[in-house]
Short mmCIF file of C-alpha atoms in Angstrom, two decimals:
data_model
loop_
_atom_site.label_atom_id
_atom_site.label_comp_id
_atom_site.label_asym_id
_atom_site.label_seq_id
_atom_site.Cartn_x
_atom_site.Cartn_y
_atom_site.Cartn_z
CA UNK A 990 -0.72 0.79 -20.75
CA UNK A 991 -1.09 -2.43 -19.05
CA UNK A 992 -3.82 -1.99 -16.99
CA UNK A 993 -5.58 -0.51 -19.82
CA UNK A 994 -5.14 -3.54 -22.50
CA UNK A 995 -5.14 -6.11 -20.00
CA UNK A 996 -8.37 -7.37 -21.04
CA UNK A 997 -7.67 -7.13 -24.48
CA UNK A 998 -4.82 -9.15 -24.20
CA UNK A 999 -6.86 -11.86 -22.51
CA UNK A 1000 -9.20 -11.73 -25.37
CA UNK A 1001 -6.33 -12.41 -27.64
CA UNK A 1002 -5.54 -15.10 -25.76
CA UNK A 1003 -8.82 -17.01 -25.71
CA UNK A 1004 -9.00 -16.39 -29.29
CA UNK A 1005 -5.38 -17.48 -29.99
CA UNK A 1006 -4.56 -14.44 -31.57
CA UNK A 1007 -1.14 -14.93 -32.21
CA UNK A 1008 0.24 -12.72 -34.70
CA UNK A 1009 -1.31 -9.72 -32.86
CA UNK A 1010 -0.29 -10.84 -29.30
CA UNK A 1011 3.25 -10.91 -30.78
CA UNK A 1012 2.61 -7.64 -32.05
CA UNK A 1013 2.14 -6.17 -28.88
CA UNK A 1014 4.54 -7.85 -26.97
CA UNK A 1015 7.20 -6.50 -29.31
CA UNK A 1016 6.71 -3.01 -28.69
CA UNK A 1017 7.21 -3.56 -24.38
CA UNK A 1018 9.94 -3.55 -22.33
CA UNK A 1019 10.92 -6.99 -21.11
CA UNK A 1020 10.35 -5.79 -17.44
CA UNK A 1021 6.54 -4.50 -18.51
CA UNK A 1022 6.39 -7.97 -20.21
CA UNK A 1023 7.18 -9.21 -16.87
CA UNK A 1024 4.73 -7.05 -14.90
CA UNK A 1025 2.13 -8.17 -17.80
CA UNK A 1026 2.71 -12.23 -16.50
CA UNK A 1027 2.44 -11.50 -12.79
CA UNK A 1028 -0.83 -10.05 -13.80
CA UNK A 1029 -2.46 -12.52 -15.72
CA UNK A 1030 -3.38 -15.93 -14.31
CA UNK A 1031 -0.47 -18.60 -14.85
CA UNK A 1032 -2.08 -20.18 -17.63
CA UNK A 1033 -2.22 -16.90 -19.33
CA UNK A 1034 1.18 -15.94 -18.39
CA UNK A 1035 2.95 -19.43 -19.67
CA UNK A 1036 1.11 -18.77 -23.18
CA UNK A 1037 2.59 -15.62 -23.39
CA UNK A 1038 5.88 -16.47 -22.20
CA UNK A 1039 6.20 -19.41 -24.57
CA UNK A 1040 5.06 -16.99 -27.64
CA UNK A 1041 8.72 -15.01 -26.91
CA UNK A 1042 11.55 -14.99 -28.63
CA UNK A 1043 14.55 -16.31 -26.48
CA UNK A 1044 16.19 -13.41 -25.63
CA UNK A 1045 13.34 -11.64 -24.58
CA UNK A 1046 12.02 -14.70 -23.06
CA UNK A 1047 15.63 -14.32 -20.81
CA UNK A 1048 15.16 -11.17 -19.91
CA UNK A 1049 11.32 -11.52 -18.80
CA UNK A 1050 11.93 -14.56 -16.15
CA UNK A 1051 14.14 -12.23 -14.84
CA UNK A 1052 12.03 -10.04 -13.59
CA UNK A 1053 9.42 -12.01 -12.73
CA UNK A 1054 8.61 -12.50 -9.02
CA UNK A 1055 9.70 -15.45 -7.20
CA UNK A 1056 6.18 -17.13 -7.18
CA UNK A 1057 5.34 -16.53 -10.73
CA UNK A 1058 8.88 -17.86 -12.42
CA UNK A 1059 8.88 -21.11 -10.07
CA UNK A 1060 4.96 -21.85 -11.88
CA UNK A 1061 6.32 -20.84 -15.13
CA UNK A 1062 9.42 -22.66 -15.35
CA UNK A 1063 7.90 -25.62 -13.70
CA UNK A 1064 5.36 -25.98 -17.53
CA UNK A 1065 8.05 -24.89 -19.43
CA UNK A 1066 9.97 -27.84 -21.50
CA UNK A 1067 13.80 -27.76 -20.30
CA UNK A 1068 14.94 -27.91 -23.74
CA UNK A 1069 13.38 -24.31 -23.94
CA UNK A 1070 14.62 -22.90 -20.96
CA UNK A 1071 18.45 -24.36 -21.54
CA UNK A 1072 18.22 -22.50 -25.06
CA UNK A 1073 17.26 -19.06 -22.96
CA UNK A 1074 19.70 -20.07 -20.21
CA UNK A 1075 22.17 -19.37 -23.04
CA UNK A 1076 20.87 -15.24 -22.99
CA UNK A 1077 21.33 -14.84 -19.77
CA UNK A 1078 24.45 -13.60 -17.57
CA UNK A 1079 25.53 -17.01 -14.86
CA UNK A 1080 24.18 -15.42 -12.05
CA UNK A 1081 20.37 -14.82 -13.09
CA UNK A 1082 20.92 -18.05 -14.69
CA UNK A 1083 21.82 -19.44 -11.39
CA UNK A 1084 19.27 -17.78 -9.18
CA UNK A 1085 16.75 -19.12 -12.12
CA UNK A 1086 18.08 -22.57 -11.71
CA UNK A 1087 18.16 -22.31 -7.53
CA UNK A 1088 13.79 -22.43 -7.97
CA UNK A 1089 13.88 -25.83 -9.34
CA UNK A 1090 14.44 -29.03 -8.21
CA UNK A 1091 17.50 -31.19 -8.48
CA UNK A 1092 15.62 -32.98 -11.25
CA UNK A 1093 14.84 -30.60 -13.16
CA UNK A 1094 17.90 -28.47 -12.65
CA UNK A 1095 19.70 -32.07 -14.19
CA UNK A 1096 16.99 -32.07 -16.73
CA UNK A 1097 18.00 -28.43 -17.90
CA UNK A 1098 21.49 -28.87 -17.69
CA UNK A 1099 21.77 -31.78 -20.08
CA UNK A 1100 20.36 -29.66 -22.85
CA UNK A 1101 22.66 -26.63 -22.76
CA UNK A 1102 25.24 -26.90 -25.56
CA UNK A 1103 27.75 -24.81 -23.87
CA UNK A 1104 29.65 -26.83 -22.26
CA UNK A 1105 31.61 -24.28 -20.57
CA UNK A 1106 28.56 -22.10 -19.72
CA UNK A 1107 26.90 -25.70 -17.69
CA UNK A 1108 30.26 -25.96 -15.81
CA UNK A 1109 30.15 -22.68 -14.55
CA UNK A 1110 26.48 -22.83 -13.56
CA UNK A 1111 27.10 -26.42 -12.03
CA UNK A 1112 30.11 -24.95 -9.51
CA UNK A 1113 28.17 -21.71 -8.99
CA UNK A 1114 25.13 -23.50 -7.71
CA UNK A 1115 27.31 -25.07 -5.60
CA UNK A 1116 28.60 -21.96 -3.40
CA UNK A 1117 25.81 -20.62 -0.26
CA UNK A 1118 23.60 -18.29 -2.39
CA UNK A 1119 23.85 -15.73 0.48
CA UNK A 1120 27.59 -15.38 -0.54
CA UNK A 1121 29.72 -13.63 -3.16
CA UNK A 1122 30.07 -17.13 -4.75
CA UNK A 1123 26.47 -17.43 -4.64
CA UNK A 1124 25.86 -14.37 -6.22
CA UNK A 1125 28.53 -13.29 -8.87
CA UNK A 1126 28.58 -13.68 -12.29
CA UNK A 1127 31.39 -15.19 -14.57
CA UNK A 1128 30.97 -12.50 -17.47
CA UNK A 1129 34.11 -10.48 -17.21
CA UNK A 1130 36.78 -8.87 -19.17
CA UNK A 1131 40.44 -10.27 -18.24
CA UNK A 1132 43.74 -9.94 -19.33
CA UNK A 1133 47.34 -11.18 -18.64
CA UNK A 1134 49.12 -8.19 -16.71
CA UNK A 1135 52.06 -9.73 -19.17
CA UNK A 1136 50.21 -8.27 -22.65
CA UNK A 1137 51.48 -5.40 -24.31
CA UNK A 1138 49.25 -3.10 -25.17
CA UNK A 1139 48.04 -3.88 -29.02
CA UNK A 1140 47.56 -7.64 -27.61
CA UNK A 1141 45.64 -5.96 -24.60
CA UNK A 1142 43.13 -4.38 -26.90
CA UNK A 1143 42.98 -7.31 -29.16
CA UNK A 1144 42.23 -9.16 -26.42
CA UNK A 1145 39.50 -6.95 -25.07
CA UNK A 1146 37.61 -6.62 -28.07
CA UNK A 1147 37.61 -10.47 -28.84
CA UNK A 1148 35.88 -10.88 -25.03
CA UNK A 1149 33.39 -7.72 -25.01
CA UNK A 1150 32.04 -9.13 -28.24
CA UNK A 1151 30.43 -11.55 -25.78
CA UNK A 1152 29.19 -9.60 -23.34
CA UNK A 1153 26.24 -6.92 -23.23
CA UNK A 1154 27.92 -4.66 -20.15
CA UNK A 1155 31.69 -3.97 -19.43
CA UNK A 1156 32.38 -2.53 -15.85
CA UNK A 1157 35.89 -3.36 -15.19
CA UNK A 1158 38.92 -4.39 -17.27
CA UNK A 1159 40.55 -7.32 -14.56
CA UNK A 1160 44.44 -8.07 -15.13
CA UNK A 1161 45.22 -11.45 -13.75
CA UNK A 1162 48.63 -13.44 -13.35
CA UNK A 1163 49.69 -16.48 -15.60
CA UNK A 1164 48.29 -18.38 -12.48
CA UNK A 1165 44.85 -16.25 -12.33
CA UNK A 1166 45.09 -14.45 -9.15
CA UNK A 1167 43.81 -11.05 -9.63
CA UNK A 1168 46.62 -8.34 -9.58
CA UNK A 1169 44.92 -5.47 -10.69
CA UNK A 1170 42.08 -3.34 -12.85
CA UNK A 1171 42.92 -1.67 -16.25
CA UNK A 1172 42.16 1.75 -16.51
CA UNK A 1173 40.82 2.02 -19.89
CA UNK A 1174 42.05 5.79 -20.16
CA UNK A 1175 45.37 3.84 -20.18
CA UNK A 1176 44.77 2.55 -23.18
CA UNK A 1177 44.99 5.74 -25.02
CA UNK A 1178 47.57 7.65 -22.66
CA UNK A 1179 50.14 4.77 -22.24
CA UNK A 1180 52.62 3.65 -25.12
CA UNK A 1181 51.82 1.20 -26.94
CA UNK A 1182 55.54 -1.09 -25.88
CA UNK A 1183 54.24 -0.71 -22.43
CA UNK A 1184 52.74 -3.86 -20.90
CA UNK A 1185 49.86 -4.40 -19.09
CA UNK A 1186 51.38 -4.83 -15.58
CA UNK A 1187 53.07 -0.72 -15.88
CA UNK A 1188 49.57 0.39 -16.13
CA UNK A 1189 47.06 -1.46 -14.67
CA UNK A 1190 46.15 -0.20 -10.97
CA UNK A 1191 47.05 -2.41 -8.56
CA UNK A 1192 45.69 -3.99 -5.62
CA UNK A 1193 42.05 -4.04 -6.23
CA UNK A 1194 38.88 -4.07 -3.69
CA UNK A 1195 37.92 -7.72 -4.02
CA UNK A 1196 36.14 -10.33 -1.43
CA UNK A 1197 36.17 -13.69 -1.40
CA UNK A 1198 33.90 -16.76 -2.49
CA UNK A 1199 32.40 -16.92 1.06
CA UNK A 1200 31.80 -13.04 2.08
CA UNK A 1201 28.09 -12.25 3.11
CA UNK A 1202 26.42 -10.65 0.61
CA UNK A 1203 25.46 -8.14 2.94
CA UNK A 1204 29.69 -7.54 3.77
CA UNK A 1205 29.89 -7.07 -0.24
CA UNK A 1206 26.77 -4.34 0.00
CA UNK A 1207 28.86 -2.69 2.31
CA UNK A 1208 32.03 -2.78 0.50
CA UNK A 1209 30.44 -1.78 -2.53
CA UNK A 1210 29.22 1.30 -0.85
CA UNK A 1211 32.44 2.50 0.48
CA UNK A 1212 33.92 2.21 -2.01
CA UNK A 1213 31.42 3.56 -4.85
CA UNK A 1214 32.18 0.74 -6.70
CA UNK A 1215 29.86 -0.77 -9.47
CA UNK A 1216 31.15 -3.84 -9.99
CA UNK A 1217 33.68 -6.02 -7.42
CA UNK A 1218 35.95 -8.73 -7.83
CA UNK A 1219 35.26 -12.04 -6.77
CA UNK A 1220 38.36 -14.41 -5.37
CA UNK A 1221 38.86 -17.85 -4.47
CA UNK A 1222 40.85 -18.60 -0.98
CA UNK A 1223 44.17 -18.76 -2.90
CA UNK A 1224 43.57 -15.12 -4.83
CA UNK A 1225 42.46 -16.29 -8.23
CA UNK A 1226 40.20 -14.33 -9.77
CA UNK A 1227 36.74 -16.76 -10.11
CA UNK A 1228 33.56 -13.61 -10.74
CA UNK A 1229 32.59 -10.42 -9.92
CA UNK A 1230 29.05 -8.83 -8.38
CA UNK A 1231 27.45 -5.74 -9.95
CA UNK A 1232 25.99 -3.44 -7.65
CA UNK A 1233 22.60 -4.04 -9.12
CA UNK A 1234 22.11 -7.67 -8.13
CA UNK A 1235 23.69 -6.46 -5.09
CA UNK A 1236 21.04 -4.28 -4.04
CA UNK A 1237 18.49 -6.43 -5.27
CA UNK A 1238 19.49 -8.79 -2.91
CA UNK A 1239 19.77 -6.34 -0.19
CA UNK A 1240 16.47 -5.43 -0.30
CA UNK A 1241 14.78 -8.75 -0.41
CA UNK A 1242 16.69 -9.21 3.05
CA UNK A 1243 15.49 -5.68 3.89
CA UNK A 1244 11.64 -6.93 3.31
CA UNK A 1245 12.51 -10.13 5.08
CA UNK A 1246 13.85 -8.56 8.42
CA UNK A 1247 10.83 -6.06 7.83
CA UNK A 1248 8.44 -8.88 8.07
CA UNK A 1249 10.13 -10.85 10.51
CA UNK A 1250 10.15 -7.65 12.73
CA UNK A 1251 6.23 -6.98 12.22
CA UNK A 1252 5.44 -10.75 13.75
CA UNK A 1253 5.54 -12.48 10.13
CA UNK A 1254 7.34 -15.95 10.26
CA UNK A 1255 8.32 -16.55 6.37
CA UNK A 1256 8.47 -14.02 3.56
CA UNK A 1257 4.80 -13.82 1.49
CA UNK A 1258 3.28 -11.44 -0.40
CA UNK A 1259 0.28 -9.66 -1.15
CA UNK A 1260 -0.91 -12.13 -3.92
CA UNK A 1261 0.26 -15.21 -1.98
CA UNK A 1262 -3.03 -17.45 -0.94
CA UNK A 1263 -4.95 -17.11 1.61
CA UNK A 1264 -3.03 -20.52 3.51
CA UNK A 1265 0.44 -19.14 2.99
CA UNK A 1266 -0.66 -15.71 4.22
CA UNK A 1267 -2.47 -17.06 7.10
CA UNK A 1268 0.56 -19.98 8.21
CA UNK A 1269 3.28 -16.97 8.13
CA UNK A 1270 1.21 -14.77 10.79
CA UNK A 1271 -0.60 -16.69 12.53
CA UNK A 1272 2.19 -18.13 14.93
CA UNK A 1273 3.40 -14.73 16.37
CA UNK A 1274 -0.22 -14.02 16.79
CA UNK A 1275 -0.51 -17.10 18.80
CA UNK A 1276 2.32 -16.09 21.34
CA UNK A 1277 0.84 -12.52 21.56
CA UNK A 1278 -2.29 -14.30 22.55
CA UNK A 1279 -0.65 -15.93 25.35
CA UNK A 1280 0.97 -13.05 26.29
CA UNK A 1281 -2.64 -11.88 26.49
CA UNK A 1282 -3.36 -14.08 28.66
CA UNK A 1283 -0.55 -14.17 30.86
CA UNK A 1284 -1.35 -10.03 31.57
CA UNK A 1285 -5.09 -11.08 32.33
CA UNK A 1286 -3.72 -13.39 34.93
CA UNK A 1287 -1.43 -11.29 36.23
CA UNK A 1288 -3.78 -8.39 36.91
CA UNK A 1289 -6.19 -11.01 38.05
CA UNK A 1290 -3.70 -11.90 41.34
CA UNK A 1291 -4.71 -7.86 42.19
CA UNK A 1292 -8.24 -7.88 42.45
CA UNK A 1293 -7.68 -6.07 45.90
CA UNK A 1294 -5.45 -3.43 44.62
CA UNK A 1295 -8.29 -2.48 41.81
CA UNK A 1296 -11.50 -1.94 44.19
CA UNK A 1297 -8.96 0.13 46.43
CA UNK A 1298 -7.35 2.21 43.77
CA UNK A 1299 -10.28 1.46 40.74
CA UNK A 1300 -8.20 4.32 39.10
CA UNK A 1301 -5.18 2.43 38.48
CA UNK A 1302 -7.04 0.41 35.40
CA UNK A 1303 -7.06 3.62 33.34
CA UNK A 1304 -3.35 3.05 33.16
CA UNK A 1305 -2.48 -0.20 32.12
CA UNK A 1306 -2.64 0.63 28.26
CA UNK A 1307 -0.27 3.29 29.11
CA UNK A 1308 2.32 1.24 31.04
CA UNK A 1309 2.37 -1.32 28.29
CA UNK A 1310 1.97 0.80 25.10
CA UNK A 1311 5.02 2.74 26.51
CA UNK A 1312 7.29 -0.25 27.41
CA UNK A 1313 6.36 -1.67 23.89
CA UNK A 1314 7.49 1.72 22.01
CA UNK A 1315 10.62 2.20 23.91
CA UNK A 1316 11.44 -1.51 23.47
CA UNK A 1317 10.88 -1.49 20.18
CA UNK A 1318 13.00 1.86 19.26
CA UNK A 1319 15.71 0.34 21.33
CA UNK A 1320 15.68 -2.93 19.46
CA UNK A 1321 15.78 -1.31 16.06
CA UNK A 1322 18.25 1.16 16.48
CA UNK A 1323 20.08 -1.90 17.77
CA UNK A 1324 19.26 -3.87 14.37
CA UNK A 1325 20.20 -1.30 12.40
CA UNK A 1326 23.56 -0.32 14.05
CA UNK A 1327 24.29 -4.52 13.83
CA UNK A 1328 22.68 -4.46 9.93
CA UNK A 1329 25.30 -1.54 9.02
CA UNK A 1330 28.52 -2.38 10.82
CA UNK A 1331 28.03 0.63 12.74
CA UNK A 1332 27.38 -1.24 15.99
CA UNK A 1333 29.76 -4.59 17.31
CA UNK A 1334 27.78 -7.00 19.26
CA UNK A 1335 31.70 -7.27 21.38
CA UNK A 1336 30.70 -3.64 22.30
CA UNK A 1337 27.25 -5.02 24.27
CA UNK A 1338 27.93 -3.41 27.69
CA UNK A 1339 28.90 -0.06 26.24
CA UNK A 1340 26.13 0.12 24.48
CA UNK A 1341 23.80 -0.88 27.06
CA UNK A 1342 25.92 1.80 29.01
CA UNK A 1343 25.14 4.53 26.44
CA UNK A 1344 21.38 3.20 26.26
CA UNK A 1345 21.07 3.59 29.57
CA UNK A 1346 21.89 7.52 29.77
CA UNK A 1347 19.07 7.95 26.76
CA UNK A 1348 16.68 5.71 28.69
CA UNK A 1349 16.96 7.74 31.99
CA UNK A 1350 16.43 11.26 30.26
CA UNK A 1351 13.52 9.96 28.95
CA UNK A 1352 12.46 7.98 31.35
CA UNK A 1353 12.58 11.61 33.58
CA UNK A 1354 11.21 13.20 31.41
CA UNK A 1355 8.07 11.02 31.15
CA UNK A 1356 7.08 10.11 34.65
CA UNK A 1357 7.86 13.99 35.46
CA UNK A 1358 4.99 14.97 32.80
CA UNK A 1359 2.32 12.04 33.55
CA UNK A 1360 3.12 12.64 37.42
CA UNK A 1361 1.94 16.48 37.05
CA UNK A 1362 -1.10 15.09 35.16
CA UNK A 1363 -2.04 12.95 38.22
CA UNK A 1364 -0.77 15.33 40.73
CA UNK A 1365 -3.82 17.94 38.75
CA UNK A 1366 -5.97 15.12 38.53
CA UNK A 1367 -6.25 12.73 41.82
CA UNK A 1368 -4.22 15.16 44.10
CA UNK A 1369 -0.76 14.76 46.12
CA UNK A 1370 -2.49 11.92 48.48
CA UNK A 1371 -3.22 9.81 46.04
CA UNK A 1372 -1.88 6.19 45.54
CA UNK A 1373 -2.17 6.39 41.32
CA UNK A 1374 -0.23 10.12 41.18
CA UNK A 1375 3.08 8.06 42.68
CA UNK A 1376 2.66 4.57 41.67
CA UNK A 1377 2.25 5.87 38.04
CA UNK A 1378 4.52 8.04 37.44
CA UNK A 1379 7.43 5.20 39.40
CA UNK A 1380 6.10 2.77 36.86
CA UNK A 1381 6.81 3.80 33.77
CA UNK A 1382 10.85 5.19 35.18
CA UNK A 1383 11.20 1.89 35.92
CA UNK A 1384 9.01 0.39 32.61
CA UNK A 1385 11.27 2.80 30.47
CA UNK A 1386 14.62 1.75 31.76
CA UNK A 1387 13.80 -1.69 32.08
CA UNK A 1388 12.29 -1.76 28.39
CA UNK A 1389 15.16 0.01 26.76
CA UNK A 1390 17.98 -2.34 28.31
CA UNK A 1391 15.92 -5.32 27.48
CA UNK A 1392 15.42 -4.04 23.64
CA UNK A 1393 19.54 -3.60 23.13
CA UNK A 1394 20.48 -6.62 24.86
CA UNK A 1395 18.17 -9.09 23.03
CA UNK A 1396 19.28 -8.53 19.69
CA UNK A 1397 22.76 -8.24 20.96
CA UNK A 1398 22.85 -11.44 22.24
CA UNK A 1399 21.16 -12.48 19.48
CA UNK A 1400 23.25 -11.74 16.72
CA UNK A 1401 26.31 -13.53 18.90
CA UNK A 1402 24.29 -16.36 18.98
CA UNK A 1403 24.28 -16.27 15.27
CA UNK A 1404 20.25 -15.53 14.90
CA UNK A 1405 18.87 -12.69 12.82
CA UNK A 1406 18.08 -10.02 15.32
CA UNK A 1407 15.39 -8.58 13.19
CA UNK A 1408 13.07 -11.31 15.44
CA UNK A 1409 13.53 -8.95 18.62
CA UNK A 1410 12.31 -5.68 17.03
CA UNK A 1411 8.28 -7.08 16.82
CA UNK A 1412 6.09 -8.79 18.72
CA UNK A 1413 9.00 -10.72 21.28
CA UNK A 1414 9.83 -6.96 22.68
CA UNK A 1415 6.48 -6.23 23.04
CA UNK A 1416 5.02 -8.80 24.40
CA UNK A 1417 7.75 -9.35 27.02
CA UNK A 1418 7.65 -5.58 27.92
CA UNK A 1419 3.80 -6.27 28.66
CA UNK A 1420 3.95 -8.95 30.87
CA UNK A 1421 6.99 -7.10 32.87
CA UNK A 1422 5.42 -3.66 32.60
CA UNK A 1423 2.29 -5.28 34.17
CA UNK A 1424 4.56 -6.68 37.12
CA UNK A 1425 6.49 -3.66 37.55
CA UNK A 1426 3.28 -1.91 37.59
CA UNK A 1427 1.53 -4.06 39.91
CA UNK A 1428 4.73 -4.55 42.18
CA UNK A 1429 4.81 -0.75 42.91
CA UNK A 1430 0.83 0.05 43.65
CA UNK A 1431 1.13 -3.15 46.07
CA UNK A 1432 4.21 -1.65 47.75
CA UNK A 1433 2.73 2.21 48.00
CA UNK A 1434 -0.76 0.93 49.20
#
């Protein structure tokens, strides 16, 4: 539908069409609304944003991309967005808020009338967004484990008016540390004399204020959980994550590492400008171009060795295509093992052991099949049929080594190993590949 009335809706605009651009916009989905603002230009999208009513307004910034909320909030009047702020669950609110700056985000806050609802966006912004504090919301259903259960369900109803989604029932102490979840079958299976505390199911999967987000995605996971508790360092119960802005945030950190790992310095996309685009990717290109040029003078120092053996040139793509590929498969499995919790970076020598075993099967199994090509080709004399086919053995063990222990060390060091699974493996498996390579023909000549 949009891509069919996107013109017409641009007409409306220019022509100030209200009544029927309010039409329209009444019978989409906030998220097409959305999709309908990252498609016009901005001046387009802020008219349409600001014709909106507030709830809908809340639920469109949403789901706008990054780029296209910071330009619309920017023209928007604070007044307006602290009266939409009030639609909105605290964390969207606060990952709204984390665009601006300090200015405005003071600006914005002085105009909500909640009280309560500015407090709890104030500490919220406070907490690392890449942690649970960063992340939850404050939108929860809790009870004293002490109510009985008529002022349990009194209780519950007065709090879900508030709320659009209910995951969990939390039953907190008369100090507020989280002591368990009510079942809400409970409610109808238990006696009515029985309190709270009899019921409820204790011990709950929780994490604390400063867990990674990526520790919660795990959790969360495990567990099959759709919502988890959030806990200050002394146990009181403070928010709780959904699984939905859970995996949201995993996979912006999924197409971070992604782009980190292809060579691409900050996170862009396809609509960015041409500067951004060019400023993220041009650096890595850079290095590979020195790397470039450190191979060319490399096989420069063996001019000899190439109008001996003029053969041996047809090889060099293969030496350093195949140190690059094994490099890089070593490296990600690595990434992903570290990514997953299925791989500790204590464990490096064991799994540079294990890495080791894979690397000399196929290291075999490679230099057996490109020596029988040579040995049919050039004949058993001949310098290329050895020199070869000892090359890459040594090219694919070195390569696969080098590609687990980088991002091992890495990730001890405390720096996102994604960076070792692009052009860094590559580029350094070139440059040693060529050496190896070199090294060997000088030594069987």
């Amino acid at each position: 539908m949009l891509s069919e009335n996107i013109e017409r809706i641009r007409d409306l605009i220019k022509a100030n069409d209200t009544n029927e651009l309010k039409s329209i916009l009444d019978q989409l989905h906030p998220a097409d609304i959305a999709e309908l603002c990252d498609e016009l230009e901005q001046e387009e999208a802020q008219y349409i944003y600001m014709l909106l009513e507030d709830e809908t307004a809340a639920d469109v910034i949403v789901e706008l991309d990054d780029e296209a909320r910071k330009e619309i909030l920017e023209t928007t009047p604070s007044e307006t967005i602290a009266k939409r702020l009030d639609y909105m669950d605290t964390d969207d609110a606060v990952e709204l808020m984390r665009d601006l700056d300090e200015n405005k985000q003071e600006e914005i806050l002085s105009h909500i009338e909640d009280i309560e609802q500015a407090g709890d966006i104030v500490d919220l912004l406070k907490y690392d967004e890449d942690t649970a504090g960063g992340l939850m919301g404050t939108e929860m259903v809790v009870v004293n484990e002490n109510l009985s259960m008529p002022e349990c369900l009194k209780e519950m109803r007065a709090q879900a008016e508030e709320m659009d989604e209910i995951y969990y029932v939390y039953v907190i102490d008369d100090e507020e540390r989280l002591r368990g979840v009510f079942p809400l079958k409970k409610m109808i299976t238990s006696p009515s004399v029985s309190k709270v505390k009899h019921v409820m199911k204790k011990d709950p999967i929780s994490v604390k204020v400063d867990t990674p987000i990526d520790e919660v995605a795990q959790i969360i996971e495990k567990y099959d959980l759709v919502a988890v508790p959030v806990v200050d360092s002394i146990g009181r119960l403070v928010g709780r994550i959904t699984v939905d802005d859970v995996m949201d945030e995993v996979r912006e950190q999924a197409e971070r590492e992604y782009q980190l790992a292809s060579g691409i310095s900050t996170d862009v996309e396809t609509d960015d400008n041409i500067v951004r685009q060019t400023t993220a990717r041009l650096p890595w290109l850079l290095i590979g171009m020195l790397g470039g040029i450190c191979n060319s003078m490399i096989l420069g120092n063996f001019d000899s060795v190439f109008l001996a053996h003029k053969e041996m040139a047809l090889y060099i793509p293969l030496i350093g295509g195949t140190g690059g590929n094994v490099g890089t498969q070593s490296s990600a499995l690595v990434v992903q093992g570290l990514a997953n919790n299925s791989l500790d970076a204590k464990h490096m020598f064991k799994q540079i052991a294990k890495e080791s075993v894979v690397a000399l099967v196929n290291a075999v199994i490679i230099s057996m099949l490109v020596y029988i090509y040579n040995f049919v080709r050039w004949g058993a004399t001949a310098t290329v049929t050895y020199s070869v086919s000892i090359s890459l053995f040594a090219v694919v063990m070195f390569a696969s080594i080098f590609g687990t222990l980088v991002p091992m060390i890495l990730e001890r060091l405390k720096i996102d190993p994604a960076i070792a699974t692009g052009p860094f493996i590559t580029i350094t498996n070139d440059i040693i590949g060529m050496l190896i390579y070199m090294g060997i023909t000088v030594m069987l000549s």
